[in-house]
Amino acid sequence: MLCVALRIRVAVSGRACPTTKRFYAVVAREMLVGHALYRDVVDHKPPAIYVVYVATQAVGGPTGGMVVLHAC
C-alpha cells in the first residue's frame, strides 16, 4: 500500500502545473475570447483570480501568460 501511495505521489508531483491553475488559465482564455464569467464559464471562485489570469494572458499569450504570472 505504501509503495502505491509513493508512486502516486511521485506521478502527481511531476505535473508542470496544478489542476486549479490550469482551470484558471482555461477560464481566462474563454474570457479573452468574449465569454462572460458566471454566465458562459461557471466556477464558484471570486472574479479577482480570473482578472489576474486574463491580464497575464493578454500580455504573454496562452503559454507566456503563465510564465509572466509566475515570474511576478
GROMACS .gro file of C-alpha atoms in nm:
model
   72
    1MET     CA    1   0.000   0.000   0.000
    2LEU     CA    2   0.280   0.241   0.086
    3CYS     CA    3   0.451   0.166  -0.245
    4VAL     CA    4   0.134   0.252  -0.439
    5ALA     CA    5   0.091   0.574  -0.241
    6LEU     CA    6   0.451   0.678  -0.312
    7ARG     CA    7   0.414   0.605  -0.684
    8ILE     CA    8   0.100   0.818  -0.700
    9ARG     CA    9   0.274   1.098  -0.511
   10VAL     CA   10   0.571   1.093  -0.749
   11ALA     CA   11   0.341   1.095  -1.052
   12VAL     CA   12   0.137   1.386  -0.917
   13SER     CA   13   0.437   1.592  -0.808
   14GLY     CA   14   0.580   1.575  -1.161
   15ARG     CA   15   0.298   1.786  -1.304
   16ALA     CA   16   0.400   2.106  -1.474
   17CYS     CA   17   0.101   2.300  -1.345
   18PRO     CA   18  -0.155   2.212  -1.076
   19THR     CA   19  -0.508   2.141  -1.193
   20THR     CA   20  -0.661   2.452  -1.035
   21LYS     CA   21  -0.414   2.680  -1.212
   22ARG     CA   22  -0.493   2.507  -1.540
   23PHE     CA   23  -0.861   2.571  -1.481
   24TYR     CA   24  -0.796   2.939  -1.407
   25ALA     CA   25  -0.599   2.962  -1.732
   26VAL     CA   26  -0.879   2.799  -1.933
   27VAL     CA   27  -1.140   3.031  -1.784
   28ALA     CA   28  -0.915   3.330  -1.859
   29ARG     CA   29  -0.877   3.220  -2.222
   30GLU     CA   30  -1.254   3.187  -2.252
   31MET     CA   31  -1.296   3.536  -2.107
   32LEU     CA   32  -1.041   3.675  -2.355
   33VAL     CA   33  -1.250   3.550  -2.648
   34GLY     CA   34  -1.562   3.717  -2.511
   35HIS     CA   35  -1.731   3.464  -2.286
   36ALA     CA   36  -1.878   3.604  -1.965
   37LEU     CA   37  -1.771   3.474  -1.626
   38TYR     CA   38  -2.054   3.306  -1.432
   39ARG     CA   39  -2.277   3.305  -1.741
   40ASP     CA   40  -2.077   3.122  -2.010
   41VAL     CA   41  -1.798   2.987  -1.787
   42VAL     CA   42  -1.901   2.875  -1.441
   43ASP     CA   43  -1.695   2.846  -1.125
   44HIS     CA   44  -1.753   2.931  -0.760
   45LYS     CA   45  -1.437   3.138  -0.709
   46PRO     CA   46  -1.441   3.519  -0.681
   47PRO     CA   47  -1.357   3.705  -1.003
   48ALA     CA   48  -1.022   3.855  -0.896
   49ILE     CA   49  -0.817   3.542  -0.973
   50TYR     CA   50  -0.960   3.532  -1.325
   51VAL     CA   51  -0.889   3.902  -1.381
   52VAL     CA   52  -0.523   3.838  -1.295
   53TYR     CA   53  -0.505   3.541  -1.531
   54VAL     CA   54  -0.679   3.737  -1.810
   55ALA     CA   55  -0.430   4.022  -1.770
   56THR     CA   56  -0.125   3.795  -1.782
   57GLN     CA   57  -0.258   3.603  -2.081
   58ALA     CA   58  -0.339   3.928  -2.260
   59VAL     CA   59   0.027   4.028  -2.217
   60GLY     CA   60   0.202   3.694  -2.264
   61GLY     CA   61  -0.043   3.481  -2.458
   62PRO     CA   62  -0.178   3.140  -2.355
   63THR     CA   63   0.163   2.994  -2.275
   64GLY     CA   64   0.361   3.306  -2.192
   65GLY     CA   65   0.090   3.428  -1.956
   66MET     CA   66   0.174   3.152  -1.711
   67VAL     CA   67   0.541   3.249  -1.731
   68VAL     CA   68   0.453   3.614  -1.665
   69LEU     CA   69   0.228   3.514  -1.376
   70HIS     CA   70   0.490   3.302  -1.203
   71ALA     CA   71   0.771   3.550  -1.266
   72CYS     CA   72   0.596   3.813  -1.052
   0.00000   0.00000   0.00000
